[in-house]
Amino acid sequence: IRARMAIQTAGNLKYRSIMHAFRKIVSEEGIGALYRGCGTAIAERFPNMAINFGAYELIKSKIAKYESLHGMGASLISGGIAGIISTTICFPLDLIMRNLQTGAGSSGPFAVASQIYSSHGLRGFYSGLKPQLIKALPYTCAVWMVYDYCKRVLYFEVR
């Protein structure tokens, strides 16, 4: 519902509210339409978070040798770089998921991927990456700073 409401334009409002969107989607497309793209979302989140966590730990261990970069500064830099890496690697799955959720591609993730590739080539899988990175960067920085802060407050070791 959120994805569909987000792509509406002022001159072409298909849904007046969340409840209106819910009722209209269910009545026109069935209850399954509410879950379209859910499998792809799950398939995207697992590798994204695994890459993000692994990259964060690796980057943080590499910059730990610099005395000027420690504590929250190291968390901020490491988290930002890890977010850029994981978002960039997993972006094609995110794009497929969004296409499924908005109804732009309703025949399944492989059909959507094929459609993107035939229309735009490999570059098509990264259409919209810049805005996604702008959104992901502050989020991942904040997540890792809070993560390290909580580890320190709870007396877990922080490198």
Short mmCIF file of N, CA and C in Angstrom, two decimals:
data_model
loop_
_atom_site.label_atom_id
_atom_site.label_comp_id
_atom_site.label_asym_id
_atom_site.label_seq_id
_atom_site.Cartn_x
_atom_site.Cartn_y
_atom_site.Cartn_z
N ILE A 1 0.84 -1.18 0.00
CA ILE A 1 0.00 0.00 0.00
C ILE A 1 0.88 1.24 0.00
N ARG A 2 1.91 1.25 0.86
CA ARG A 2 2.80 2.42 0.93
C ARG A 2 3.46 2.69 -0.42
N ALA A 3 3.93 1.64 -1.06
CA ALA A 3 4.62 1.81 -2.34
C ALA A 3 3.69 2.38 -3.40
N ARG A 4 2.48 1.90 -3.43
CA ARG A 4 1.52 2.40 -4.43
C ARG A 4 1.11 3.84 -4.16
N MET A 5 0.92 4.17 -2.89
CA MET A 5 0.54 5.55 -2.56
C MET A 5 1.69 6.51 -2.85
N ALA A 6 2.92 6.03 -2.69
CA ALA A 6 4.08 6.89 -2.90
C ALA A 6 4.27 7.28 -4.36
N ILE A 7 3.82 6.43 -5.29
CA ILE A 7 4.04 6.75 -6.71
C ILE A 7 2.91 7.55 -7.33
N GLN A 8 1.87 7.87 -6.54
CA GLN A 8 0.78 8.69 -7.06
C GLN A 8 1.26 10.10 -7.34
N THR A 9 0.65 10.73 -8.32
CA THR A 9 0.94 12.14 -8.60
C THR A 9 -0.29 12.96 -8.22
N ALA A 10 -0.08 14.25 -8.04
CA ALA A 10 -1.16 15.13 -7.59
C ALA A 10 -2.34 15.10 -8.56
N GLY A 11 -2.06 15.01 -9.84
CA GLY A 11 -3.13 15.00 -10.84
C GLY A 11 -3.77 13.64 -11.05
N ASN A 12 -3.19 12.60 -10.47
CA ASN A 12 -3.69 11.26 -10.69
C ASN A 12 -3.70 10.47 -9.39
N LEU A 13 -4.59 10.86 -8.47
CA LEU A 13 -4.70 10.18 -7.19
C LEU A 13 -5.65 9.00 -7.32
N LYS A 14 -5.09 7.79 -7.23
CA LYS A 14 -5.90 6.58 -7.32
C LYS A 14 -6.46 6.19 -5.95
N TYR A 15 -5.71 6.54 -4.89
CA TYR A 15 -6.11 6.18 -3.53
C TYR A 15 -6.21 7.44 -2.67
N ARG A 16 -7.31 7.58 -1.93
CA ARG A 16 -7.53 8.75 -1.08
C ARG A 16 -6.93 8.59 0.31
N SER A 17 -6.80 7.34 0.78
CA SER A 17 -6.27 7.07 2.11
C SER A 17 -5.74 5.64 2.15
N ILE A 18 -5.14 5.27 3.27
CA ILE A 18 -4.63 3.91 3.41
C ILE A 18 -5.78 2.91 3.35
N MET A 19 -6.85 3.19 4.05
CA MET A 19 -8.00 2.27 4.04
C MET A 19 -8.64 2.18 2.66
N HIS A 20 -8.71 3.31 1.97
CA HIS A 20 -9.28 3.30 0.61
C HIS A 20 -8.39 2.45 -0.30
N ALA A 21 -7.08 2.62 -0.17
CA ALA A 21 -6.15 1.82 -0.98
C ALA A 21 -6.30 0.34 -0.66
N PHE A 22 -6.38 0.02 0.63
CA PHE A 22 -6.54 -1.37 1.05
C PHE A 22 -7.79 -1.98 0.42
N ARG A 23 -8.93 -1.31 0.57
CA ARG A 23 -10.18 -1.84 0.03
C ARG A 23 -10.14 -1.97 -1.49
N LYS A 24 -9.60 -0.97 -2.15
CA LYS A 24 -9.58 -0.97 -3.62
C LYS A 24 -8.65 -2.06 -4.15
N ILE A 25 -7.49 -2.21 -3.56
CA ILE A 25 -6.54 -3.24 -4.01
C ILE A 25 -7.14 -4.63 -3.79
N VAL A 26 -7.72 -4.87 -2.62
CA VAL A 26 -8.30 -6.18 -2.32
C VAL A 26 -9.48 -6.48 -3.25
N SER A 27 -10.33 -5.49 -3.48
CA SER A 27 -11.51 -5.74 -4.32
C SER A 27 -11.14 -5.92 -5.79
N GLU A 28 -10.15 -5.18 -6.28
CA GLU A 28 -9.80 -5.26 -7.69
C GLU A 28 -8.79 -6.37 -8.02
N GLU A 29 -7.89 -6.66 -7.07
CA GLU A 29 -6.79 -7.59 -7.37
C GLU A 29 -6.73 -8.80 -6.45
N GLY A 30 -7.50 -8.77 -5.39
CA GLY A 30 -7.47 -9.88 -4.44
C GLY A 30 -6.49 -9.61 -3.31
N ILE A 31 -6.62 -10.40 -2.24
CA ILE A 31 -5.79 -10.22 -1.04
C ILE A 31 -4.31 -10.46 -1.34
N GLY A 32 -4.01 -11.33 -2.28
CA GLY A 32 -2.62 -11.63 -2.63
C GLY A 32 -1.85 -10.42 -3.13
N ALA A 33 -2.55 -9.44 -3.70
CA ALA A 33 -1.88 -8.24 -4.21
C ALA A 33 -1.20 -7.46 -3.09
N LEU A 34 -1.72 -7.58 -1.87
CA LEU A 34 -1.11 -6.88 -0.73
C LEU A 34 0.26 -7.46 -0.39
N TYR A 35 0.50 -8.69 -0.78
CA TYR A 35 1.76 -9.38 -0.45
C TYR A 35 2.69 -9.51 -1.66
N ARG A 36 2.33 -8.91 -2.77
CA ARG A 36 3.16 -8.99 -3.96
C ARG A 36 4.51 -8.32 -3.68
N GLY A 37 5.57 -9.03 -3.94
CA GLY A 37 6.91 -8.51 -3.70
C GLY A 37 7.46 -8.85 -2.33
N CYS A 38 6.65 -9.50 -1.50
CA CYS A 38 7.09 -9.82 -0.13
C CYS A 38 8.24 -10.82 -0.14
N GLY A 39 8.15 -11.85 -0.98
CA GLY A 39 9.23 -12.83 -1.07
C GLY A 39 10.53 -12.20 -1.53
N THR A 40 10.42 -11.29 -2.49
CA THR A 40 11.61 -10.59 -2.97
C THR A 40 12.17 -9.68 -1.90
N ALA A 41 11.30 -9.07 -1.10
CA ALA A 41 11.76 -8.21 0.00
C ALA A 41 12.56 -9.01 1.01
N ILE A 42 12.06 -10.19 1.34
CA ILE A 42 12.79 -11.06 2.28
C ILE A 42 14.10 -11.51 1.66
N ALA A 43 14.05 -11.88 0.38
CA ALA A 43 15.27 -12.33 -0.31
C ALA A 43 16.30 -11.20 -0.39
N GLU A 44 15.85 -9.96 -0.40
CA GLU A 44 16.78 -8.82 -0.45
C GLU A 44 17.34 -8.48 0.92
N ARG A 45 16.52 -8.56 1.96
CA ARG A 45 16.96 -8.12 3.30
C ARG A 45 18.04 -9.00 3.90
N PHE A 46 17.94 -10.31 3.73
CA PHE A 46 18.94 -11.20 4.31
C PHE A 46 20.34 -10.92 3.79
N PRO A 47 20.56 -10.95 2.47
CA PRO A 47 21.93 -10.65 2.00
C PRO A 47 22.33 -9.21 2.29
N ASN A 48 21.38 -8.28 2.23
CA ASN A 48 21.71 -6.89 2.49
C ASN A 48 22.26 -6.72 3.90
N MET A 49 21.57 -7.29 4.88
CA MET A 49 22.01 -7.15 6.27
C MET A 49 23.30 -7.94 6.53
N ALA A 50 23.45 -9.11 5.90
CA ALA A 50 24.67 -9.89 6.07
C ALA A 50 25.87 -9.14 5.50
N ILE A 51 25.70 -8.58 4.32
CA ILE A 51 26.79 -7.80 3.70
C ILE A 51 27.08 -6.56 4.53
N ASN A 52 26.02 -5.88 4.98
CA ASN A 52 26.17 -4.68 5.78
C ASN A 52 26.95 -4.98 7.06
N PHE A 53 26.56 -6.03 7.77
CA PHE A 53 27.23 -6.38 9.02
C PHE A 53 28.68 -6.77 8.78
N GLY A 54 28.91 -7.64 7.79
CA GLY A 54 30.27 -8.08 7.47
C GLY A 54 31.16 -6.93 7.05
N ALA A 55 30.64 -6.06 6.18
CA ALA A 55 31.41 -4.92 5.71
C ALA A 55 31.71 -3.96 6.87
N TYR A 56 30.73 -3.75 7.73
CA TYR A 56 30.92 -2.87 8.88
C TYR A 56 32.07 -3.35 9.75
N GLU A 57 32.02 -4.62 10.13
CA GLU A 57 33.06 -5.18 10.99
C GLU A 57 34.43 -5.13 10.32
N LEU A 58 34.49 -5.45 9.04
CA LEU A 58 35.76 -5.43 8.31
C LEU A 58 36.33 -4.01 8.23
N ILE A 59 35.49 -3.07 7.83
CA ILE A 59 35.95 -1.68 7.69
C ILE A 59 36.36 -1.11 9.04
N LYS A 60 35.56 -1.39 10.05
CA LYS A 60 35.88 -0.87 11.38
C LYS A 60 37.21 -1.43 11.89
N SER A 61 37.48 -2.70 11.62
CA SER A 61 38.75 -3.29 12.06
C SER A 61 39.93 -2.67 11.29
N LYS A 62 39.70 -2.31 10.03
CA LYS A 62 40.77 -1.71 9.22
C LYS A 62 41.07 -0.28 9.66
N ILE A 63 40.04 0.48 10.03
CA ILE A 63 40.30 1.88 10.41
C ILE A 63 40.65 2.01 11.89
N ALA A 64 40.54 0.92 12.64
CA ALA A 64 40.86 0.97 14.08
C ALA A 64 42.32 1.31 14.33
N LYS A 65 43.17 1.06 13.35
CA LYS A 65 44.60 1.35 13.55
C LYS A 65 44.92 2.84 13.48
N TYR A 66 43.99 3.65 13.04
CA TYR A 66 44.19 5.09 12.99
C TYR A 66 43.68 5.71 14.29
N GLU A 67 44.53 6.34 15.03
CA GLU A 67 44.16 6.89 16.34
C GLU A 67 43.10 7.98 16.25
N SER A 68 43.10 8.72 15.13
CA SER A 68 42.13 9.81 15.00
C SER A 68 40.72 9.30 14.70
N LEU A 69 40.62 8.04 14.28
CA LEU A 69 39.31 7.46 13.98
C LEU A 69 39.00 6.36 14.97
N HIS A 70 38.25 6.70 16.00
CA HIS A 70 37.84 5.72 16.98
C HIS A 70 36.49 6.11 17.55
N GLY A 71 35.89 5.23 18.31
CA GLY A 71 34.61 5.52 18.95
C GLY A 71 33.49 5.76 17.95
N MET A 72 32.70 6.78 18.20
CA MET A 72 31.54 7.06 17.35
C MET A 72 31.94 7.48 15.94
N GLY A 73 33.09 8.13 15.81
CA GLY A 73 33.57 8.51 14.47
C GLY A 73 33.84 7.29 13.61
N ALA A 74 34.45 6.27 14.22
CA ALA A 74 34.71 5.03 13.49
C ALA A 74 33.39 4.34 13.13
N SER A 75 32.44 4.37 14.04
CA SER A 75 31.12 3.77 13.77
C SER A 75 30.43 4.50 12.62
N LEU A 76 30.49 5.82 12.64
CA LEU A 76 29.86 6.62 11.61
C LEU A 76 30.45 6.32 10.24
N ILE A 77 31.77 6.36 10.13
CA ILE A 77 32.43 6.13 8.84
C ILE A 77 32.23 4.68 8.38
N SER A 78 32.44 3.73 9.27
CA SER A 78 32.30 2.32 8.91
C SER A 78 30.85 1.99 8.53
N GLY A 79 29.92 2.52 9.28
CA GLY A 79 28.50 2.28 8.99
C GLY A 79 28.08 2.87 7.66
N GLY A 80 28.55 4.07 7.37
CA GLY A 80 28.23 4.70 6.10
C GLY A 80 28.76 3.93 4.91
N ILE A 81 30.02 3.53 4.99
CA ILE A 81 30.62 2.77 3.89
C ILE A 81 29.94 1.40 3.75
N ALA A 82 29.67 0.74 4.87
CA ALA A 82 29.00 -0.56 4.83
C ALA A 82 27.61 -0.43 4.20
N GLY A 83 26.90 0.63 4.52
CA GLY A 83 25.59 0.87 3.94
C GLY A 83 25.64 1.08 2.45
N ILE A 84 26.64 1.83 1.99
CA ILE A 84 26.81 2.05 0.55
C ILE A 84 27.10 0.73 -0.16
N ILE A 85 27.97 -0.07 0.42
CA ILE A 85 28.34 -1.36 -0.19
C ILE A 85 27.13 -2.29 -0.26
N SER A 86 26.45 -2.49 0.86
CA SER A 86 25.32 -3.44 0.88
C SER A 86 24.16 -2.96 0.02
N THR A 87 23.87 -1.68 0.04
CA THR A 87 22.78 -1.14 -0.77
C THR A 87 23.09 -1.30 -2.25
N THR A 88 24.32 -1.01 -2.65
CA THR A 88 24.69 -1.12 -4.06
C THR A 88 24.63 -2.56 -4.55
N ILE A 89 25.12 -3.48 -3.76
CA ILE A 89 25.11 -4.89 -4.16
C ILE A 89 23.69 -5.44 -4.26
N CYS A 90 22.84 -5.08 -3.33
CA CYS A 90 21.48 -5.65 -3.26
C CYS A 90 20.42 -4.81 -3.97
N PHE A 91 20.81 -3.70 -4.56
CA PHE A 91 19.82 -2.81 -5.17
C PHE A 91 18.98 -3.46 -6.26
N PRO A 92 19.54 -4.32 -7.12
CA PRO A 92 18.68 -4.94 -8.14
C PRO A 92 17.49 -5.70 -7.53
N LEU A 93 17.70 -6.40 -6.43
CA LEU A 93 16.58 -7.10 -5.78
C LEU A 93 15.55 -6.10 -5.23
N ASP A 94 16.03 -4.98 -4.69
CA ASP A 94 15.15 -3.94 -4.18
C ASP A 94 14.31 -3.35 -5.31
N LEU A 95 14.93 -3.13 -6.46
CA LEU A 95 14.23 -2.58 -7.62
C LEU A 95 13.15 -3.55 -8.10
N ILE A 96 13.48 -4.83 -8.16
CA ILE A 96 12.49 -5.83 -8.57
C ILE A 96 11.33 -5.84 -7.58
N MET A 97 11.64 -5.80 -6.28
CA MET A 97 10.60 -5.79 -5.26
C MET A 97 9.67 -4.59 -5.43
N ARG A 98 10.25 -3.42 -5.65
CA ARG A 98 9.42 -2.21 -5.81
C ARG A 98 8.54 -2.30 -7.05
N ASN A 99 9.07 -2.86 -8.12
CA ASN A 99 8.27 -3.04 -9.33
C ASN A 99 7.10 -3.98 -9.07
N LEU A 100 7.34 -5.03 -8.31
CA LEU A 100 6.25 -5.96 -7.98
C LEU A 100 5.22 -5.30 -7.08
N GLN A 101 5.66 -4.54 -6.10
CA GLN A 101 4.75 -3.91 -5.14
C GLN A 101 3.88 -2.83 -5.76
N THR A 102 4.42 -2.11 -6.72
CA THR A 102 3.66 -1.01 -7.33
C THR A 102 2.80 -1.47 -8.49
N GLY A 103 2.93 -2.72 -8.88
CA GLY A 103 2.15 -3.22 -9.99
C GLY A 103 2.81 -3.00 -11.34
N ALA A 104 4.01 -2.41 -11.34
CA ALA A 104 4.72 -2.20 -12.60
C ALA A 104 5.15 -3.53 -13.21
N GLY A 105 5.33 -4.52 -12.38
CA GLY A 105 5.67 -5.86 -12.85
C GLY A 105 4.91 -6.86 -12.01
N SER A 106 3.85 -7.41 -12.56
CA SER A 106 2.99 -8.25 -11.72
C SER A 106 3.11 -9.73 -12.02
N SER A 107 4.02 -10.13 -12.88
CA SER A 107 4.05 -11.54 -13.26
C SER A 107 5.15 -12.33 -12.57
N GLY A 108 5.80 -11.78 -11.57
CA GLY A 108 6.81 -12.50 -10.82
C GLY A 108 8.18 -11.88 -10.95
N PRO A 109 9.07 -12.18 -9.98
CA PRO A 109 10.38 -11.53 -9.95
C PRO A 109 11.26 -11.83 -11.16
N PHE A 110 11.21 -13.05 -11.67
CA PHE A 110 12.06 -13.38 -12.81
C PHE A 110 11.59 -12.68 -14.08
N ALA A 111 10.27 -12.56 -14.24
CA ALA A 111 9.72 -11.84 -15.38
C ALA A 111 10.06 -10.36 -15.29
N VAL A 112 10.00 -9.79 -14.08
CA VAL A 112 10.35 -8.38 -13.90
C VAL A 112 11.83 -8.17 -14.23
N ALA A 113 12.69 -9.05 -13.74
CA ALA A 113 14.12 -8.94 -14.03
C ALA A 113 14.38 -9.02 -15.53
N SER A 114 13.70 -9.94 -16.19
CA SER A 114 13.86 -10.08 -17.64
C SER A 114 13.39 -8.83 -18.37
N GLN A 115 12.28 -8.27 -17.89
CA GLN A 115 11.74 -7.05 -18.50
C GLN A 115 12.71 -5.88 -18.31
N ILE A 116 13.27 -5.73 -17.13
CA ILE A 116 14.23 -4.65 -16.88
C ILE A 116 15.45 -4.82 -17.77
N TYR A 117 15.97 -6.04 -17.85
CA TYR A 117 17.16 -6.30 -18.65
C TYR A 117 16.90 -6.06 -20.14
N SER A 118 15.76 -6.53 -20.65
CA SER A 118 15.49 -6.36 -22.08
C SER A 118 15.23 -4.89 -22.43
N SER A 119 14.67 -4.13 -21.49
CA SER A 119 14.39 -2.71 -21.76
C SER A 119 15.60 -1.81 -21.57
N HIS A 120 16.43 -2.11 -20.54
CA HIS A 120 17.48 -1.16 -20.17
C HIS A 120 18.87 -1.78 -20.03
N GLY A 121 18.98 -3.09 -20.17
CA GLY A 121 20.28 -3.74 -19.99
C GLY A 121 20.65 -3.79 -18.51
N LEU A 122 21.91 -4.08 -18.24
CA LEU A 122 22.37 -4.19 -16.85
C LEU A 122 22.24 -2.88 -16.10
N ARG A 123 22.40 -1.76 -16.78
CA ARG A 123 22.27 -0.45 -16.13
C ARG A 123 20.87 -0.23 -15.54
N GLY A 124 19.88 -0.86 -16.14
CA GLY A 124 18.51 -0.73 -15.67
C GLY A 124 18.31 -1.23 -14.25
N PHE A 125 19.15 -2.18 -13.83
CA PHE A 125 19.03 -2.72 -12.48
C PHE A 125 19.52 -1.74 -11.42
N TYR A 126 20.15 -0.66 -11.85
CA TYR A 126 20.64 0.35 -10.91
C TYR A 126 19.95 1.70 -11.10
N SER A 127 18.83 1.69 -11.81
CA SER A 127 18.05 2.91 -11.99
C SER A 127 17.44 3.31 -10.65
N GLY A 128 17.78 4.49 -10.17
CA GLY A 128 17.28 4.97 -8.88
C GLY A 128 18.22 4.69 -7.72
N LEU A 129 19.43 4.23 -8.02
CA LEU A 129 20.38 3.91 -6.95
C LEU A 129 20.80 5.16 -6.16
N LYS A 130 21.02 6.27 -6.84
CA LYS A 130 21.48 7.47 -6.12
C LYS A 130 20.52 7.92 -5.02
N PRO A 131 19.22 8.05 -5.30
CA PRO A 131 18.31 8.43 -4.21
C PRO A 131 18.27 7.39 -3.09
N GLN A 132 18.40 6.12 -3.46
CA GLN A 132 18.40 5.07 -2.44
C GLN A 132 19.63 5.20 -1.55
N LEU A 133 20.79 5.53 -2.12
CA LEU A 133 22.00 5.72 -1.33
C LEU A 133 21.87 6.93 -0.41
N ILE A 134 21.25 7.99 -0.92
CA ILE A 134 21.04 9.19 -0.11
C ILE A 134 20.16 8.85 1.09
N LYS A 135 19.19 7.97 0.89
CA LYS A 135 18.32 7.53 1.98
C LYS A 135 19.04 6.57 2.93
N ALA A 136 19.81 5.65 2.37
CA ALA A 136 20.45 4.59 3.17
C ALA A 136 21.64 5.10 3.99
N LEU A 137 22.37 6.07 3.49
CA LEU A 137 23.59 6.52 4.16
C LEU A 137 23.34 7.02 5.58
N PRO A 138 22.45 7.99 5.80
CA PRO A 138 22.25 8.43 7.19
C PRO A 138 21.64 7.33 8.06
N TYR A 139 20.81 6.50 7.47
CA TYR A 139 20.19 5.41 8.22
C TYR A 139 21.25 4.44 8.74
N THR A 140 22.13 3.97 7.86
CA THR A 140 23.13 2.99 8.30
C THR A 140 24.15 3.62 9.25
N CYS A 141 24.48 4.87 9.03
CA CYS A 141 25.38 5.55 9.97
C CYS A 141 24.77 5.57 11.37
N ALA A 142 23.51 5.95 11.44
CA ALA A 142 22.83 6.03 12.73
C ALA A 142 22.68 4.65 13.37
N VAL A 143 22.33 3.65 12.58
CA VAL A 143 22.15 2.30 13.13
C VAL A 143 23.44 1.81 13.77
N TRP A 144 24.56 1.98 13.08
CA TRP A 144 25.82 1.45 13.62
C TRP A 144 26.33 2.28 14.79
N MET A 145 26.07 3.58 14.79
CA MET A 145 26.46 4.39 15.94
C MET A 145 25.67 3.96 17.18
N VAL A 146 24.37 3.74 17.02
CA VAL A 146 23.54 3.30 18.14
C VAL A 146 23.96 1.89 18.58
N TYR A 147 24.25 1.03 17.64
CA TYR A 147 24.70 -0.33 17.94
C TYR A 147 25.95 -0.30 18.82
N ASP A 148 26.96 0.47 18.41
CA ASP A 148 28.18 0.55 19.20
C ASP A 148 27.96 1.24 20.54
N TYR A 149 27.10 2.25 20.57
CA TYR A 149 26.79 2.93 21.83
C TYR A 149 26.15 1.95 22.81
N CYS A 150 25.18 1.17 22.33
CA CYS A 150 24.52 0.19 23.20
C CYS A 150 25.50 -0.88 23.67
N LYS A 151 26.40 -1.30 22.80
CA LYS A 151 27.41 -2.28 23.22
C LYS A 151 28.26 -1.70 24.35
N ARG A 152 28.62 -0.43 24.22
CA ARG A 152 29.45 0.20 25.24
C ARG A 152 28.68 0.38 26.54
N VAL A 153 27.45 0.81 26.46
CA VAL A 153 26.63 1.03 27.64
C VAL A 153 26.35 -0.30 28.36
N LEU A 154 26.17 -1.35 27.58
CA LEU A 154 25.89 -2.67 28.18
C LEU A 154 27.16 -3.44 28.51
N TYR A 155 28.31 -2.78 28.38
CA TYR A 155 29.62 -3.33 28.73
C TYR A 155 30.07 -4.50 27.85
N PHE A 156 29.65 -4.47 26.58
CA PHE A 156 30.23 -5.41 25.64
C PHE A 156 31.45 -4.75 25.02
N GLU A 157 32.36 -5.54 24.54
CA GLU A 157 33.60 -4.98 23.99
C GLU A 157 33.30 -4.27 22.67
N VAL A 158 33.87 -3.09 22.50
CA VAL A 158 33.77 -2.33 21.27
C VAL A 158 35.18 -2.05 20.80
N ARG A 159 35.46 -2.46 19.58
CA ARG A 159 36.81 -2.23 19.03
C ARG A 159 36.93 -0.86 18.47
#
